[in-house]
Tab-separated table of C-alpha atoms in Angstrom:
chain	number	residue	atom	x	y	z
A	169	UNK	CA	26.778	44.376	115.497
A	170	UNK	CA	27.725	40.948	117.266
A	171	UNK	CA	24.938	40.363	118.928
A	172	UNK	CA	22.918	40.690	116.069
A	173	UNK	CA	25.375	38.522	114.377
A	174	UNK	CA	25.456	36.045	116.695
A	175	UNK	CA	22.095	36.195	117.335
A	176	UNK	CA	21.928	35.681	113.081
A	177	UNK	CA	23.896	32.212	113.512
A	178	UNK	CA	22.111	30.851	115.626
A	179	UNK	CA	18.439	30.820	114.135
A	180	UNK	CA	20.097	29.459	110.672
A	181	UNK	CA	21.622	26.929	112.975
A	182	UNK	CA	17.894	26.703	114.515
A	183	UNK	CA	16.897	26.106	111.249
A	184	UNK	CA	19.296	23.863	109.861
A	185	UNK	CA	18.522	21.673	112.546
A	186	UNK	CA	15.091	21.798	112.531
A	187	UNK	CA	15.548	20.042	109.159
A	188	UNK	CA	16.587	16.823	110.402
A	189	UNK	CA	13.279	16.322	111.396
A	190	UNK	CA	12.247	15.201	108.030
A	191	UNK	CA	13.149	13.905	104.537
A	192	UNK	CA	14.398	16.666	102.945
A	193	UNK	CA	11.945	16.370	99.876
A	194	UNK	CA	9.046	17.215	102.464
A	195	UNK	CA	10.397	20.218	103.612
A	196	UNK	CA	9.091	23.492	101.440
A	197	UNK	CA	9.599	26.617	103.537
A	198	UNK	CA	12.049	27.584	105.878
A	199	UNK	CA	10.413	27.091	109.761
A	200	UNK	CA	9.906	30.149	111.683
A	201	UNK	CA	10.438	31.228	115.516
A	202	UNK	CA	7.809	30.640	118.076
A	203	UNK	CA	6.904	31.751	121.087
A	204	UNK	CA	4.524	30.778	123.822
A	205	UNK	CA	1.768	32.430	125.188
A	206	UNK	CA	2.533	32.884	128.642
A	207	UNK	CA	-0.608	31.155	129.804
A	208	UNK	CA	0.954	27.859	128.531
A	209	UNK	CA	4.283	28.425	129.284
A	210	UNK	CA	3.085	28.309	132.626
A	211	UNK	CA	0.942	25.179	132.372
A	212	UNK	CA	3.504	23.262	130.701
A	213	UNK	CA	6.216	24.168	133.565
A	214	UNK	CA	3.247	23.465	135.884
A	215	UNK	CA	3.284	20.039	134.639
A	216	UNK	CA	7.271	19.155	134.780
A	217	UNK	CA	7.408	20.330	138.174
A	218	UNK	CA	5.065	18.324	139.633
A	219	UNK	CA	7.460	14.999	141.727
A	220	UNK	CA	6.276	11.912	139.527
A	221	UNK	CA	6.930	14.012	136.622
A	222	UNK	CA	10.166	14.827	137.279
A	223	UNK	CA	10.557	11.160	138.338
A	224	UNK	CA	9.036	10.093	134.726
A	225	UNK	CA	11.802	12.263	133.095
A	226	UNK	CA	15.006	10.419	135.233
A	227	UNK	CA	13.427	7.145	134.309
A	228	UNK	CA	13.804	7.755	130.298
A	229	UNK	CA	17.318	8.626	130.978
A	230	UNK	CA	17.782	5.938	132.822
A	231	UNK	CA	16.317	3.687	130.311
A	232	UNK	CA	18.338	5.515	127.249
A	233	UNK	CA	20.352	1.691	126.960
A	234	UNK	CA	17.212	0.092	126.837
A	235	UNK	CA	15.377	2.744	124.566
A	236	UNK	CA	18.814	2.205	121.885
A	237	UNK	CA	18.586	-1.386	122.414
A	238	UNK	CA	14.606	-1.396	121.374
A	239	UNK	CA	15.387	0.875	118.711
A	240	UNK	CA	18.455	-1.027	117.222
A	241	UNK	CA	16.045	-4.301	117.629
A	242	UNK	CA	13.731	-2.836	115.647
A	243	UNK	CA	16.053	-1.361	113.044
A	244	UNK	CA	16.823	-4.430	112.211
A	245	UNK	CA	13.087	-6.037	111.549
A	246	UNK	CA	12.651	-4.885	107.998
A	247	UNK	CA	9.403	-2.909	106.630
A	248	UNK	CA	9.253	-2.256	103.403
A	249	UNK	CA	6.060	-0.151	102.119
A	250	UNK	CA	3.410	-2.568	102.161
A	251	UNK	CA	5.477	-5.137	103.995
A	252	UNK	CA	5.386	-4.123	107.539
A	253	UNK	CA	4.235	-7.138	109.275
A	254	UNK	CA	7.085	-8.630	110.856
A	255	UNK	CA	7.703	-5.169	112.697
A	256	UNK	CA	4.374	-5.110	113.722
A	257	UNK	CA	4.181	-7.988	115.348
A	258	UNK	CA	7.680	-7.426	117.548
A	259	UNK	CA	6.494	-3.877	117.725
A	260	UNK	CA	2.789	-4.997	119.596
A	261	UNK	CA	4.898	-7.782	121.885
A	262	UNK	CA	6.831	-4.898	122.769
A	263	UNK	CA	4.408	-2.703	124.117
A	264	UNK	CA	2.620	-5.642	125.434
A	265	UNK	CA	5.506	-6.191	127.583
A	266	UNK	CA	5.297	-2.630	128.619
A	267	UNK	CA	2.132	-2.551	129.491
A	268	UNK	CA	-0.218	-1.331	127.590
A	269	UNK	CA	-3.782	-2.659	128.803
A	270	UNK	CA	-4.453	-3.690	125.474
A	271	UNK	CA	-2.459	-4.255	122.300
A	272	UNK	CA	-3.610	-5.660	118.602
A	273	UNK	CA	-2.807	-5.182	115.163
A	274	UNK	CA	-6.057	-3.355	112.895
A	275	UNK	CA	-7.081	-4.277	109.559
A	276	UNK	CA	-4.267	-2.793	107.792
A	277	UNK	CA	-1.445	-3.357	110.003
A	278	UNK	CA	-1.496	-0.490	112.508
A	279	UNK	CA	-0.318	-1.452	115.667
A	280	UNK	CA	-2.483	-0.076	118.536
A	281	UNK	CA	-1.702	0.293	122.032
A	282	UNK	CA	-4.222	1.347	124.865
A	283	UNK	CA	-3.487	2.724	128.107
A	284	UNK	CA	-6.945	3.549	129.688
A	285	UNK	CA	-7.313	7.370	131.065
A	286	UNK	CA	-9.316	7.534	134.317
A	287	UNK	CA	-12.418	9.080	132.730
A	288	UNK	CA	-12.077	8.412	129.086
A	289	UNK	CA	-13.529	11.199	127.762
A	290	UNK	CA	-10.550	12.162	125.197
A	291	UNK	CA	-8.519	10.206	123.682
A	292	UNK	CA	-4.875	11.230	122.737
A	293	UNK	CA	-2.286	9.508	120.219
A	294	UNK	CA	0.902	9.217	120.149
A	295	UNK	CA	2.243	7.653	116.928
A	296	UNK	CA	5.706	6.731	114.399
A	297	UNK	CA	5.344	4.811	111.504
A	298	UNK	CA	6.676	1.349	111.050
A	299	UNK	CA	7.267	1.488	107.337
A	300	UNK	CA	10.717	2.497	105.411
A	301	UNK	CA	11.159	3.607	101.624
A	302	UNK	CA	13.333	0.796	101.402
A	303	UNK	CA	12.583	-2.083	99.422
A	304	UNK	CA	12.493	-5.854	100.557
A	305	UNK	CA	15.813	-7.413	100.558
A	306	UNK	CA	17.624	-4.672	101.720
A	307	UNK	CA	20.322	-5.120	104.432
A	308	UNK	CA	19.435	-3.494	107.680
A	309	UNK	CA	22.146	-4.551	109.937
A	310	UNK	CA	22.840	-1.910	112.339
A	311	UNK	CA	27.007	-0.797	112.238
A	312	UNK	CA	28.389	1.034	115.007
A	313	UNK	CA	30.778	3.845	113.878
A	314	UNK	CA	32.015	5.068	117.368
A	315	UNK	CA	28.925	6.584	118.714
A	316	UNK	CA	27.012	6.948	115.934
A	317	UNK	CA	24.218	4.518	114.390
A	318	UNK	CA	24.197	3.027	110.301
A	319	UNK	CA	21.576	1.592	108.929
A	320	UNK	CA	18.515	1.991	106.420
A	321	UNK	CA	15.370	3.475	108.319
A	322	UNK	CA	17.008	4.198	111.565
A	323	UNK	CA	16.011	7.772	111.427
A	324	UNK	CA	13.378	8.028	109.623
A	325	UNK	CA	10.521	6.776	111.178
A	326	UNK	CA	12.532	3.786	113.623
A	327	UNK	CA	14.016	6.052	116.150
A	328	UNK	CA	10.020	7.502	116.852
A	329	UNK	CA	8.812	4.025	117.836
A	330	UNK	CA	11.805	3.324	120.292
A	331	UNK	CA	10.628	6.834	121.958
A	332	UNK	CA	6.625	6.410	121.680
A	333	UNK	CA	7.762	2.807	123.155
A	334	UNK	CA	9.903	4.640	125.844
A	335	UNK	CA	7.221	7.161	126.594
A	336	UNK	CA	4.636	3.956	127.400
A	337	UNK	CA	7.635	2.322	130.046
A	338	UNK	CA	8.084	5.633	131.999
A	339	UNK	CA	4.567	5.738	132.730
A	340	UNK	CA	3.915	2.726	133.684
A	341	UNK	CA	7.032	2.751	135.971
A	342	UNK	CA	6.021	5.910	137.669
A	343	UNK	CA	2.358	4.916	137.975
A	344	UNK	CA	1.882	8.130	135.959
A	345	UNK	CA	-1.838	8.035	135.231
A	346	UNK	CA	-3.979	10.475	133.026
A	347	UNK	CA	-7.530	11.683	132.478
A	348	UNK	CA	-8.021	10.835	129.320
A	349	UNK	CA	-7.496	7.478	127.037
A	350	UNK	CA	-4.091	7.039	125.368
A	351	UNK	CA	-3.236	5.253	121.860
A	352	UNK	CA	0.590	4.656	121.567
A	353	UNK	CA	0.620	3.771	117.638
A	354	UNK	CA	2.865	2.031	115.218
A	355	UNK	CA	1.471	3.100	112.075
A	356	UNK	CA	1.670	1.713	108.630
A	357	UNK	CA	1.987	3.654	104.988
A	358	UNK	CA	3.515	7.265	105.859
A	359	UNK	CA	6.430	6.852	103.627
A	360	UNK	CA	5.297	8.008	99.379
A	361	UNK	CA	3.576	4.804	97.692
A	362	UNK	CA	1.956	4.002	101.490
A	363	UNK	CA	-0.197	7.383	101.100
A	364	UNK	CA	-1.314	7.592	104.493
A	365	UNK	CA	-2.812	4.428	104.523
A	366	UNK	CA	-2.320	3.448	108.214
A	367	UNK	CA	-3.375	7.240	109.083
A	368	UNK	CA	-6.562	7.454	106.778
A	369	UNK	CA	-7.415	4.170	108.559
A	370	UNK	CA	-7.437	5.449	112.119
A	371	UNK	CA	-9.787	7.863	110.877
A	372	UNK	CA	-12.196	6.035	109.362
A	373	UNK	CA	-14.973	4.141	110.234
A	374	UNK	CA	-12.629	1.187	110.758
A	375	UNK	CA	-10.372	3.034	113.458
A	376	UNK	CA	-10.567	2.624	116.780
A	377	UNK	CA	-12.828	5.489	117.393
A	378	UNK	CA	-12.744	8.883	118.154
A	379	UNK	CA	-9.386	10.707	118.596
A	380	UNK	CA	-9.318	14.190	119.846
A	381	UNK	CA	-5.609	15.199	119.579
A	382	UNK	CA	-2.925	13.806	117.115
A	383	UNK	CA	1.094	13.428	118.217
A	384	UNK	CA	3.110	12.456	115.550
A	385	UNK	CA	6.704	11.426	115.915
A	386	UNK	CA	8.766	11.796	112.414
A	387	UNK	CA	12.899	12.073	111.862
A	388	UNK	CA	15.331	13.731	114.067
A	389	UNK	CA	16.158	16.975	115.987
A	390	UNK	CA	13.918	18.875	119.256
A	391	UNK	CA	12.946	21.938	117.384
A	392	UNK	CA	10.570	21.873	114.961
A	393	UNK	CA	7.226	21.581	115.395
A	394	UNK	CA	4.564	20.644	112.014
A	395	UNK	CA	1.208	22.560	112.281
A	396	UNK	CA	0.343	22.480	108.448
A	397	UNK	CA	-0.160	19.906	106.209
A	398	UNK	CA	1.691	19.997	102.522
A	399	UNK	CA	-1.099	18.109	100.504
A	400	UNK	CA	-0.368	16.572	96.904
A	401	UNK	CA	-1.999	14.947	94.545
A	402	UNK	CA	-0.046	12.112	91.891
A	403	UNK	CA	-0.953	10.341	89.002
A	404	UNK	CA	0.005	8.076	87.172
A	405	UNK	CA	-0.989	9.157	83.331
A	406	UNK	CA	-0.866	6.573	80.268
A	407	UNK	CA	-1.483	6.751	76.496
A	408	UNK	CA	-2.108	3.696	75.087
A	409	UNK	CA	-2.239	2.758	71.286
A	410	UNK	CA	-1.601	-0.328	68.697
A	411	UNK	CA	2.221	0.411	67.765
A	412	UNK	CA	3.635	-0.398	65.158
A	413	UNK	CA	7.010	-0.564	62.992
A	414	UNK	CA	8.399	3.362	62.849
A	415	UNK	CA	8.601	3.375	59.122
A	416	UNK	CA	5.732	0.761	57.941
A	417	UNK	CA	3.181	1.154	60.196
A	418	UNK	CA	3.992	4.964	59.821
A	419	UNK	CA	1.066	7.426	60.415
A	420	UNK	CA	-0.909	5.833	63.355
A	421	UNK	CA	-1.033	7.566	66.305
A	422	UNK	CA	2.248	8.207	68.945
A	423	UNK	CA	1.777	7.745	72.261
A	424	UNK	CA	5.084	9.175	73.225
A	425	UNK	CA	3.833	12.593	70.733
A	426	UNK	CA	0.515	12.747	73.083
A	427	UNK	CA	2.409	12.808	76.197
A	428	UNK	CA	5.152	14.944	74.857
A	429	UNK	CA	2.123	17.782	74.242
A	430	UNK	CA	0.650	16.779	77.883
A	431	UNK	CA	3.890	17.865	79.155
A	432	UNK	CA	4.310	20.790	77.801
A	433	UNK	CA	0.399	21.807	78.347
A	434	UNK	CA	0.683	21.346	81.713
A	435	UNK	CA	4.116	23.139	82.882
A	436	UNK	CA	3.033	25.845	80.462
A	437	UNK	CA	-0.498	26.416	82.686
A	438	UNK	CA	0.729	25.431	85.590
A	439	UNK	CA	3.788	27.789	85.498
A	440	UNK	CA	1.681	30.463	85.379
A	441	UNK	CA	-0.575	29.447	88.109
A	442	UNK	CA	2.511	28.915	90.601
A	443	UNK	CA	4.026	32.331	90.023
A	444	UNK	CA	0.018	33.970	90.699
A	445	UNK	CA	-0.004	35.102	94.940
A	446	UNK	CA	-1.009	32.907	97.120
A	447	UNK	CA	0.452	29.779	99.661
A	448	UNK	CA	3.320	27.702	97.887
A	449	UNK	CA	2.691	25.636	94.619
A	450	UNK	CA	4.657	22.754	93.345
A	451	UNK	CA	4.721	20.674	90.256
A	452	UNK	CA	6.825	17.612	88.929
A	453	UNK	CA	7.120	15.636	86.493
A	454	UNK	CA	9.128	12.611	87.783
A	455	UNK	CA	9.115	9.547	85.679
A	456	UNK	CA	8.397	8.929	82.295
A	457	UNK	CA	9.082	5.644	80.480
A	458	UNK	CA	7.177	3.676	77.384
A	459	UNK	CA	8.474	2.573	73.821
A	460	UNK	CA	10.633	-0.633	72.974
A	461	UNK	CA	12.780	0.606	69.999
A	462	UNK	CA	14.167	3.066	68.065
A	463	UNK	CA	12.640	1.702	65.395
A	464	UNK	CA	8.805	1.470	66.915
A	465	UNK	CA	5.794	3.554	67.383
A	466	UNK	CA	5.406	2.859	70.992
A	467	UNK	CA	2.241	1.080	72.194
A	468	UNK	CA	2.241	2.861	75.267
A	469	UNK	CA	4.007	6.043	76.590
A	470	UNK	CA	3.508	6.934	80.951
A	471	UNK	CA	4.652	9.608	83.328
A	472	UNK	CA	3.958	9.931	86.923
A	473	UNK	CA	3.345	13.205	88.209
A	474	UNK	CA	3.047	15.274	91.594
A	475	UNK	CA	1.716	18.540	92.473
A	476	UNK	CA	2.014	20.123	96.455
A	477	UNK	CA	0.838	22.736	98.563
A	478	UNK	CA	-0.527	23.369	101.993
A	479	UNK	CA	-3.743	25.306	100.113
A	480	UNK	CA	-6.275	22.306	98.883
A	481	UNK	CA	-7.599	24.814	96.740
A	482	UNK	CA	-4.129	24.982	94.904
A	483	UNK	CA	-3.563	21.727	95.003
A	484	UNK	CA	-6.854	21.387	92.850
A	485	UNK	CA	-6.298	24.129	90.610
A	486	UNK	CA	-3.154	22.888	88.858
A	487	UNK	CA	-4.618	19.366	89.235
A	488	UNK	CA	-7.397	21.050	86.540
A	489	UNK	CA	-4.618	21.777	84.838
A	490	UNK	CA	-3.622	18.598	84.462
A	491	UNK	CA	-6.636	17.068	83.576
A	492	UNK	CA	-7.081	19.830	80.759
A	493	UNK	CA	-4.069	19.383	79.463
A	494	UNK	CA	-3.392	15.437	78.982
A	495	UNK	CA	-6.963	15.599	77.426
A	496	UNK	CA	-6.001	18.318	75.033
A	497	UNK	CA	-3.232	16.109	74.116
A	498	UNK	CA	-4.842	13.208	73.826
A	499	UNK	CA	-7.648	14.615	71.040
A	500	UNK	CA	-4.974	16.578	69.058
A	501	UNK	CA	-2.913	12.851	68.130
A	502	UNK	CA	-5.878	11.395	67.379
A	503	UNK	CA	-7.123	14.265	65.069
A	504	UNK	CA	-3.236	13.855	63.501
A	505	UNK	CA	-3.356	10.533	62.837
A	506	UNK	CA	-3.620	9.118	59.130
A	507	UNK	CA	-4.830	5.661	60.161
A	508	UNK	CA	-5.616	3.561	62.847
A	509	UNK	CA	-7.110	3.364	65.581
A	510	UNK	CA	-7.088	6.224	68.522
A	511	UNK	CA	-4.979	6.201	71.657
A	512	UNK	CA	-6.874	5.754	74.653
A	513	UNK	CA	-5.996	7.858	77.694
A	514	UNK	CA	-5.728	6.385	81.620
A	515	UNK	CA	-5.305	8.573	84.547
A	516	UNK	CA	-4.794	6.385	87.630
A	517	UNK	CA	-4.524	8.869	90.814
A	518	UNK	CA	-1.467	6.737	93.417
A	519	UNK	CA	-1.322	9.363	95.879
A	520	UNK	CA	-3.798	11.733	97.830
A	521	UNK	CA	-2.629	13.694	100.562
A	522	UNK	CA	-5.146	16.580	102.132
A	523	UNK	CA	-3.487	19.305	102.890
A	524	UNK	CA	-4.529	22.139	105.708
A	525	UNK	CA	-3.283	24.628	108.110
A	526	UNK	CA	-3.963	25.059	112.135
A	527	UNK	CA	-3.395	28.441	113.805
A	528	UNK	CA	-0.273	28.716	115.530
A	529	UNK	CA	-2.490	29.914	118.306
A	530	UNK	CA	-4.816	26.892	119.251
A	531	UNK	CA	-4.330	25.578	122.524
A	532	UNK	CA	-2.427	22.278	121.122
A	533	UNK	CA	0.392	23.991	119.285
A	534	UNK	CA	0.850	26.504	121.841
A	535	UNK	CA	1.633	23.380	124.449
A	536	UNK	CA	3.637	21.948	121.747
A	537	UNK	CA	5.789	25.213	120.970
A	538	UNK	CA	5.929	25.751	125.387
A	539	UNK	CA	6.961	21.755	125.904
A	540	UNK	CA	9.495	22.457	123.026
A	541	UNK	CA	11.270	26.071	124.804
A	542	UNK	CA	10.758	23.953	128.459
A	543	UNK	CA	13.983	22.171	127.383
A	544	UNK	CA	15.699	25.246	126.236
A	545	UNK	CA	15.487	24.647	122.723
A	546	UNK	CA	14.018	27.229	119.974
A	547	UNK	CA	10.508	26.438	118.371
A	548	UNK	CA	10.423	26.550	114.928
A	549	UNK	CA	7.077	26.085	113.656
A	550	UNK	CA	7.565	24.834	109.741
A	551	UNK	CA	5.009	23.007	106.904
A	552	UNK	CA	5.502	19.413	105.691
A	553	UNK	CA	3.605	16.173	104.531
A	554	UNK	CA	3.317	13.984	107.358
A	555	UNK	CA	1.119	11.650	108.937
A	556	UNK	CA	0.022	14.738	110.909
A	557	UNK	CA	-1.764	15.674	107.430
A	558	UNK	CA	-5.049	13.694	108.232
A	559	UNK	CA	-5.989	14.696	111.289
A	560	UNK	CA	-5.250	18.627	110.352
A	561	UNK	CA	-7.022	18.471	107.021
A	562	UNK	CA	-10.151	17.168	109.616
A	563	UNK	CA	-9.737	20.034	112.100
A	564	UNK	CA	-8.311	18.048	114.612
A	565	UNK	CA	-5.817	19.344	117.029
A	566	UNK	CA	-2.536	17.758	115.545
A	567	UNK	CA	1.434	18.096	115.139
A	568	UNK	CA	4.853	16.339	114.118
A	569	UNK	CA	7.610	16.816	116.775
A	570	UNK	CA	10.907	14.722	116.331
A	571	UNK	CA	12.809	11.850	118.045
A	572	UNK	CA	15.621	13.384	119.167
A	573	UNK	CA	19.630	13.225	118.948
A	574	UNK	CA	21.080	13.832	115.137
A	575	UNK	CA	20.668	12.319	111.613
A	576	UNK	CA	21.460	12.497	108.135
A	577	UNK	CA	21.189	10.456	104.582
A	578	UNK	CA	17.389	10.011	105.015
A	579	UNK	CA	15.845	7.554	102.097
A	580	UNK	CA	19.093	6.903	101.828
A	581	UNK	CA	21.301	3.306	102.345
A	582	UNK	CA	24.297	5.205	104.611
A	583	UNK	CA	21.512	6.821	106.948
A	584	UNK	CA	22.543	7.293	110.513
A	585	UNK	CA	22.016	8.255	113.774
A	586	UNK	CA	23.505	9.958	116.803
A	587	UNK	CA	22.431	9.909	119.970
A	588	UNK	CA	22.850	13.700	121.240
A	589	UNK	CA	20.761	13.891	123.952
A	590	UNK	CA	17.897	12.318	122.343
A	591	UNK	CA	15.931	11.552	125.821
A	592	UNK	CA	15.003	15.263	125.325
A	593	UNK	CA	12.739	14.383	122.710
A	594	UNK	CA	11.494	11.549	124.571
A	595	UNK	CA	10.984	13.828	127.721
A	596	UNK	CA	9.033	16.818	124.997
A	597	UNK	CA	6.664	13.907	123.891
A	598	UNK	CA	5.700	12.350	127.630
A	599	UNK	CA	5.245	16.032	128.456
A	600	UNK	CA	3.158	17.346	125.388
A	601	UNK	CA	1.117	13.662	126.080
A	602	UNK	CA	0.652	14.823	130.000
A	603	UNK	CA	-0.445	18.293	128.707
A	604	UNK	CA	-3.515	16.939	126.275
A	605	UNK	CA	-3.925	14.199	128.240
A	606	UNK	CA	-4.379	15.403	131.436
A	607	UNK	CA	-2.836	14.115	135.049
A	608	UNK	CA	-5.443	12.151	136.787
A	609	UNK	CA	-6.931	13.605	140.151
């Protein structure tokens, strides 16, 4: 009876934890255990036993004041979505300085770093995202609370470039050289109104080129491990009309009455659909505004919506929904109306995230759930909307591991950071990189 008690506590501690590794809103399902196919258990302790290895994982402990200095530093350059510039540019002299054979900024404000492989042939990524969901003007000053960090964006994504930066120096100090070509990233755009932006980018025809396996570095904590993509879809949706005094102009068309039936359409339809079998459904409405007085038909009436799950065919089902019902509502004011002229209906989609699922069983998320139990910590394998999304929804190996040490208050202005043994997480990342990569011969 203890053991199994104990034995209880500690995967809901497992899986407490493994939600520090991102904003809580992304999180959907509770992770589960994983374990390691002993083929890769063995490759991956194949790997950290080797002497410059093990000489590549003293250096990032020795270089944990530097890695908190670069990550306080960095803190404290402030990227707000869309705004990410000034980062970029100390981000790219960074990595210059550790040297990366080549650094530059792309045409949307990734920052790419390229550390040539010794045949080329595959080309690996390791990436965090520059941007925060906080706006410009807000104070990101870095207070020290004992040991603990304070400040907006330190967790969530900062922390991940200090340790994609980290990963770069212990390489380079140790001479540690690998087969294929690696991209140590700064992206842009992960956080909501960014979309993926920086992401979609590296996979278009404007990226830097084929990419064979995706590492992406997002919040806190050493055990959980992203292998499906939570897609969404959002919209903006506005009724537009002439307005008019409430009592004189009396009769025209409402756009606050269309949306009110587009509402209630939708949740009615899509209520249904979300309670039918299949992989998780979500739908929200999450902001509505529109009118100017009591006292006035409105001349326009909005809501923004969003809709997630990791099934795209889900995703477009209650999106169909959607479309069905702001129509519906739309037609039935208009056919109410006593005069006037008709509302006219805009749909503006902001967001677009593919969604998709890779077998816990590939080769890729086998090394990642092996480098993850290496440091004696339990794999939790969980869903989540990351910049992992793009490459899955493409069929391209890819996961989100996390930074390291302890957080809390993401999206939030008292958001902090701990430093519990956070050159783990740097050590998991340099040895999931060596695994994909490959150790030159």
């Amino acid at each position: 009876m203890k053991k199994h008690l104990l034995k209880t506590i500690f995967l809901l501690a497992a899986t407490f934890s493994s939600k520090a590794l991102f904003a809580q809103e992304d999180v959907t399902q509770k992770p589960r255990v994983a374990v390691a196919n002993k083929t890769y258990t063995r490759q991956i302790n194949d790997i950290a036993g080797k002497p410059l290895v093990k000489k590549a994982f003293q250096t990032i402990v020795d270089l944990q004041p530097e890695t908190l200095k670069d990550h306080i530093l960095l803190t404290e350059v402030p990227a707000p979505p869309f705004k990410e510039t000034e980062r970029a540019k100390k981000y790219a002299e960074l990595l210059k300085i550790a040297g990366a054979d080549s650094v530059w900024i792309d045409n949307v404000g990734n920052v790419i770093a390229k550390r040539k492989g010794k045949t080329g042939k595959k080309v690996v990524v390791l990436e965090g995202h520059l941007d925060t969901v906080f706006p410009e003007g807000t104070d990101v000053k870095v207070k020290h609370k004992a040991d603990t960090l304070y400040a907006p964006g330190i967790a969530d994504d900062t922390r991940a470039l200090a340790v994609v930066l980290t990963v770069l120096k212990a390489m380079e100090k140790n001479s540690l050289e690998t087969e294929a070509d690696v991209l140590f990233i700064g992206a842009v755009g992960e956080e909501g109104p960014g979309d993926l932006r920086g992401v979609k980018n590296l996979f278009s025809d404007k990226g830097p080129g084929k990419i064979d396996t995706y590492i992406a570095v997002d919040g806190t904590g050493m055990d959980g491990i992203v292998h499906r993509g939570l897609g969404s879809h959002r919209y903006r949706i506005t009724y537009k009309g002439p307005g008019g005094h409430s009592s004189g102009a009396f009769g025209m068309a409402n756009p606050h009455n269309a949306l009110a039936r587009a509402i209630h359409y939708w949740i009615t339809d899509a209520d249904k659909l979300v309670r039918q079998p299949g992989a998780r459904l979500t739908y929200n409405v999450g902001v509505i505004g529109g009118g100017t007085s009591v006292n006035s038909i409105p001349f326009e009436s909005w809501m923004d919506v969003d809709m997630r799950s990791e099934d795209p065919a889900r995703v477009a089902a209650i999106d169909k929904l959607l479309q069905a019902a702001v129509k519906r509502a739309l037609n039935e004011e208009n056919a109410m109306k006593m005069r006037g002229a008709d509302l006219t209906l805009d749909i503006k989609m902001t967001g677009d995230r593919p969604s998709g699922v890779e077998d816990a069983t590939i080769p890729f998320v086998q090394r990642a759930i092996a480098a993850t139990s290496y440091f004696g910590t339990l794999p939790m394998l969980a869903v989540s909307s990351t910049n992992a999304n793009i490459p899955i929804s493409q069929g391209i190996p890819a996961v989100t591991i996390g930074s390291g040490g302890k957080s809390g208050g993401a999206h939030a202005l008292g958001e902090w950071f701990l430093d519990d043994k956070g050159y783990q997480a740097t050590q998991r990342a340099l040895l999931l990189l060596l695994a994909e990569a490959g150790l030159a011969k």
